[in-house]
């Protein structure tokens, strides 16, 4: 009922917003001189906006004023820094500046209640997050029931700022705002690739400016354990370091050790305390994830007694995918995990602790006589019940520490722990099941909210080939019909996940996060969907990224199709089983080529190749290590028998069973982990446009040979090579 009312109100507001923004930006007109058309490009869209006329001019000397009880130093410091850093404005500069206005923050004594379902126990204290902002030419007043609301009022104020005729102005406006959902999150995977604490601070800063409030921090996985645990120092001494996959990394010898250079890093408890406090001052709760019982290889490399296998690998592995390594079910292992969680709760004061629970393939438990005996002792009749026992036990431990457990939707299997919250990632089915059984849930489903998918078909950014655009994210329904009206109160909110297998650097994290995070923020915060309005406001958001020095993804204009030349990204994959945009295996330093390839079937179609004047085909190829744990699916990868030891690139015409028109031996490329242009192969011209099918023969799935680009040489161009 409440939501329906807000929906109607917001639609009206968005109409006004769209009209204002259109008036301001339409047809690339110069910035308007009439102050009444100052753009109101706030993201996420506020619940209610009433635009007035005139502006408040923000300048050196604009004073900040704080009502009773407001943490003026903290809030004022934040806002002053933000205005200084982004626009060079020195708010509250000393001295008597004539005609300078006042920005005032006031606490309202709890009048504005929370709009989202802030049930007792979700957060340590139930945050309001609501605020109102009223501006006139001389004064801006931001009021809220608590410091979170005031913070968001300050964020909105910053977004309202625009430059008009040389001055920074805030339009005269009245805003009433409150969020739709309590949980508005991003997952950052710091296990697959490590990001330094300075970057995480920056990421938190930018999240806060989207009114996102949960940083789900994925700290442990097969490929690394990144969180310092005092009681178990080997977790980070050993578990935080690995030799990256592939021959190039193996050949990169560290002179200090005489062994391959290790990749990695970890967060000390001091780092974590600093980051948690930093996030908290920006209304962001960090929810740490310690994944169990699967994704455990790094912990097992550090402490082999945790393993099911008698002799587990002593090295932290560098493959992506799903390893079969699970924690065993010994009392000592539960004790280890409880000890770890005991330190985790001292570091992370938020209510929720995430224990993973995903992708724990049960083969090792099934095959182990010892685990089977433990299952009988514990009364688990199958491996799902064993996992359920595991998670229930962790929940009990966390409850004893005053915390709540959250896990991926696999924790539903074998019976959900009594008070567990379910993060639904395999679509929304987990959320539907959780809500139906009276459990809280966060919607974070693939494919749409998986930000390791690329935002568009970009040739430079690695990631999953299938895309999830900013519009796809915006269209995501956070309260799907499959969850009945009565159960919707269990939807805590939404989250997008930035898995970093293929996102090696902080810059790439930013590229994958923004501006899709802006769409996510609006899905989680705003009561109404309005794609047209959002896209009108988006350019202002992109300008903000620029002033914040944040990299973001902006779709390039489509390029005309070239009938003579294609990169792998401009070709069609024959299949998209595990389709990735992958980096080559060149040494880590320096730029690396990025190829589009289905690792299950490296096969490309050059659609519409003009063969009428073609006399030769030039192929540039590269290679990437096959570092994927895909279980039995590996048997499905086709291998075509090579004629030469290194294999060949084969080119067929019209389809993949068509006439073979060229065979290019790979020998010249075999020792080169970067891109190699193979000697040209002669081809005979034939009339018209044809599809070319490109595949490799090879003895083994490793390396993955890939196309970088194909060029058709024509009679006209022949001899110019
Ligand atoms: C997941 O993507 N394994 C949660």
PDB file of N, CA, C and O in Angstrom, residues 388-396 405 411-422 439:
ATOM      1  N   UNK A 388      24.414 -28.947   5.590  1.00  0.00           N
ATOM      2  CA  UNK A 388      23.434 -28.247   6.420  1.00  0.00           C
ATOM      3  C   UNK A 388      23.895 -28.242   7.892  1.00  0.00           C
ATOM      4  O   UNK A 388      23.816 -27.223   8.582  1.00  0.00           O
ATOM      5  N   UNK A 389      24.409 -29.392   8.338  1.00  0.00           N
ATOM      6  CA  UNK A 389      24.937 -29.471   9.706  1.00  0.00           C
ATOM      7  C   UNK A 389      26.047 -28.436   9.889  1.00  0.00           C
ATOM      8  O   UNK A 389      26.114 -27.706  10.878  1.00  0.00           O
ATOM      9  N   UNK A 390      26.918 -28.390   8.908  1.00  0.00           N
ATOM     10  CA  UNK A 390      28.068 -27.481   8.914  1.00  0.00           C
ATOM     11  C   UNK A 390      27.596 -26.031   9.118  1.00  0.00           C
ATOM     12  O   UNK A 390      28.052 -25.302  10.006  1.00  0.00           O
ATOM     13  N   UNK A 391      26.653 -25.639   8.263  1.00  0.00           N
ATOM     14  CA  UNK A 391      26.210 -24.235   8.277  1.00  0.00           C
ATOM     15  C   UNK A 391      25.415 -23.948   9.559  1.00  0.00           C
ATOM     16  O   UNK A 391      25.554 -22.880  10.177  1.00  0.00           O
ATOM     17  N   UNK A 392      24.597 -24.919   9.967  1.00  0.00           N
ATOM     18  CA  UNK A 392      23.826 -24.708  11.214  1.00  0.00           C
ATOM     19  C   UNK A 392      24.771 -24.507  12.392  1.00  0.00           C
ATOM     20  O   UNK A 392      24.520 -23.700  13.290  1.00  0.00           O
ATOM     21  N   UNK A 393      25.835 -25.276  12.369  1.00  0.00           N
ATOM     22  CA  UNK A 393      26.779 -25.156  13.469  1.00  0.00           C
ATOM     23  C   UNK A 393      27.440 -23.771  13.468  1.00  0.00           C
ATOM     24  O   UNK A 393      27.616 -23.156  14.513  1.00  0.00           O
ATOM     25  N   UNK A 394      27.766 -23.287  12.315  1.00  0.00           N
ATOM     26  CA  UNK A 394      28.351 -21.939  12.220  1.00  0.00           C
ATOM     27  C   UNK A 394      27.318 -20.892  12.627  1.00  0.00           C
ATOM     28  O   UNK A 394      27.638 -19.894  13.267  1.00  0.00           O
ATOM     29  N   UNK A 395      26.064 -21.141  12.255  1.00  0.00           N
ATOM     30  CA  UNK A 395      25.031 -20.168  12.636  1.00  0.00           C
ATOM     31  C   UNK A 395      24.898 -20.074  14.154  1.00  0.00           C
ATOM     32  O   UNK A 395      24.787 -18.996  14.732  1.00  0.00           O
ATOM     33  N   UNK A 396      24.939 -21.259  14.773  1.00  0.00           N
ATOM     34  CA  UNK A 396      24.814 -21.290  16.231  1.00  0.00           C
ATOM     35  C   UNK A 396      25.975 -20.526  16.873  1.00  0.00           C
ATOM     36  O   UNK A 396      25.793 -19.733  17.800  1.00  0.00           O
ATOM     37  N   UNK A 405      23.830 -15.116  10.400  1.00  0.00           N
ATOM     38  CA  UNK A 405      24.529 -15.777   9.289  1.00  0.00           C
ATOM     39  C   UNK A 405      23.797 -15.502   7.981  1.00  0.00           C
ATOM     40  O   UNK A 405      22.571 -15.566   7.911  1.00  0.00           O
ATOM     41  N   UNK A 411      22.806 -22.951   0.749  1.00  0.00           N
ATOM     42  CA  UNK A 411      22.571 -23.284   2.163  1.00  0.00           C
ATOM     43  C   UNK A 411      21.136 -23.748   2.400  1.00  0.00           C
ATOM     44  O   UNK A 411      20.807 -24.251   3.472  1.00  0.00           O
ATOM     45  N   UNK A 412      20.294 -23.591   1.378  1.00  0.00           N
ATOM     46  CA  UNK A 412      18.933 -24.149   1.477  1.00  0.00           C
ATOM     47  C   UNK A 412      18.948 -25.674   1.388  1.00  0.00           C
ATOM     48  O   UNK A 412      18.041 -26.342   1.895  1.00  0.00           O
ATOM     49  N   UNK A 413      19.966 -26.221   0.696  1.00  0.00           N
ATOM     50  CA  UNK A 413      19.978 -27.663   0.429  1.00  0.00           C
ATOM     51  C   UNK A 413      20.279 -28.430   1.714  1.00  0.00           C
ATOM     52  O   UNK A 413      21.191 -28.067   2.454  1.00  0.00           O
ATOM     53  N   UNK A 414      19.488 -29.437   1.969  1.00  0.00           N
ATOM     54  CA  UNK A 414      19.708 -30.247   3.165  1.00  0.00           C
ATOM     55  C   UNK A 414      19.103 -29.625   4.419  1.00  0.00           C
ATOM     56  O   UNK A 414      19.242 -30.163   5.513  1.00  0.00           O
ATOM     57  N   UNK A 415      18.424 -28.494   4.254  1.00  0.00           N
ATOM     58  CA  UNK A 415      17.750 -27.874   5.410  1.00  0.00           C
ATOM     59  C   UNK A 415      18.455 -26.595   5.829  1.00  0.00           C
ATOM     60  O   UNK A 415      19.642 -26.602   6.138  1.00  0.00           O
ATOM     61  N   UNK A 416      17.670 -25.517   5.849  1.00  0.00           N
ATOM     62  CA  UNK A 416      18.230 -24.196   6.140  1.00  0.00           C
ATOM     63  C   UNK A 416      18.394 -24.010   7.646  1.00  0.00           C
ATOM     64  O   UNK A 416      17.545 -24.427   8.428  1.00  0.00           O
ATOM     65  N   UNK A 417      19.497 -23.352   8.027  1.00  0.00           N
ATOM     66  CA  UNK A 417      19.697 -23.027   9.442  1.00  0.00           C
ATOM     67  C   UNK A 417      18.575 -22.092   9.903  1.00  0.00           C
ATOM     68  O   UNK A 417      18.066 -21.295   9.112  1.00  0.00           O
ATOM     69  N   UNK A 418      18.179 -22.195  11.188  1.00  0.00           N
ATOM     70  CA  UNK A 418      16.922 -21.565  11.627  1.00  0.00           C
ATOM     71  C   UNK A 418      16.787 -20.072  11.322  1.00  0.00           C
ATOM     72  O   UNK A 418      15.724 -19.627  10.920  1.00  0.00           O
ATOM     73  N   UNK A 419      17.843 -19.300  11.487  1.00  0.00           N
ATOM     74  CA  UNK A 419      17.712 -17.855  11.283  1.00  0.00           C
ATOM     75  C   UNK A 419      18.550 -17.346  10.130  1.00  0.00           C
ATOM     76  O   UNK A 419      18.848 -16.156  10.050  1.00  0.00           O
ATOM     77  N   UNK A 420      18.921 -18.247   9.245  1.00  0.00           N
ATOM     78  CA  UNK A 420      19.837 -17.849   8.168  1.00  0.00           C
ATOM     79  C   UNK A 420      19.143 -16.953   7.154  1.00  0.00           C
ATOM     80  O   UNK A 420      17.945 -17.070   6.906  1.00  0.00           O
ATOM     81  N   UNK A 421      19.927 -16.082   6.569  1.00  0.00           N
ATOM     82  CA  UNK A 421      19.479 -15.245   5.461  1.00  0.00           C
ATOM     83  C   UNK A 421      20.131 -15.782   4.190  1.00  0.00           C
ATOM     84  O   UNK A 421      21.301 -16.185   4.206  1.00  0.00           O
ATOM     85  N   UNK A 422      19.351 -15.805   3.122  1.00  0.00           N
ATOM     86  CA  UNK A 422      19.800 -16.462   1.892  1.00  0.00           C
ATOM     87  C   UNK A 422      20.113 -15.423   0.823  1.00  0.00           C
ATOM     88  O   UNK A 422      19.280 -14.572   0.511  1.00  0.00           O
ATOM     89  N   UNK A 439      12.277 -16.848   5.611  1.00  0.00           N
ATOM     90  CA  UNK A 439      13.656 -16.383   5.795  1.00  0.00           C
ATOM     91  C   UNK A 439      13.903 -15.128   4.968  1.00  0.00           C
ATOM     92  O   UNK A 439      13.368 -14.973   3.874  1.00  0.00           O
TER      93      UNK A 439
END
